[in-house]
Amino acid sequence: MKWQKKWEEAKLFESEPKEDQEKYFVNCPYPYMNGYLHLGHAFTYLRADMVSRYQRMKNKNVLFPFAFHCTGTPIVAAAQRVKEG
């Protein structure tokens, strides 16, 4: 709790995106709970994390929402709303 409090006070997990920075989006699916985690999971998450960090070092505005996943009917409906304006 000590370190979490310090991190919270320092606003370590907050960011202030700058309008003049190029945007870069990385998405990584969450693991499904139909089996044990294995090395392949680590490989997937490590690649996404490394790419995100690299792009931040290149001064890009990186959004990496870990485990944000939306497919199927909800995404089709959202795309249709965007298309219709």
Short mmCIF file of C-alpha atoms in Angstrom, two decimals, residues 71-78:
data_model
loop_
_atom_site.label_atom_id
_atom_site.label_comp_id
_atom_site.label_asym_id
_atom_site.label_seq_id
_atom_site.Cartn_x
_atom_site.Cartn_y
_atom_site.Cartn_z
CA THR A 71 -15.98 -7.79 -31.50
CA GLY A 72 -19.12 -9.06 -33.13
CA THR A 73 -22.47 -7.31 -33.10
CA PRO A 74 -21.50 -4.43 -30.75
CA ILE A 75 -18.63 -3.31 -32.98
CA VAL A 76 -20.74 -3.63 -36.14
CA ALA A 77 -23.44 -1.45 -34.55
CA ALA A 78 -20.85 1.13 -33.46
#
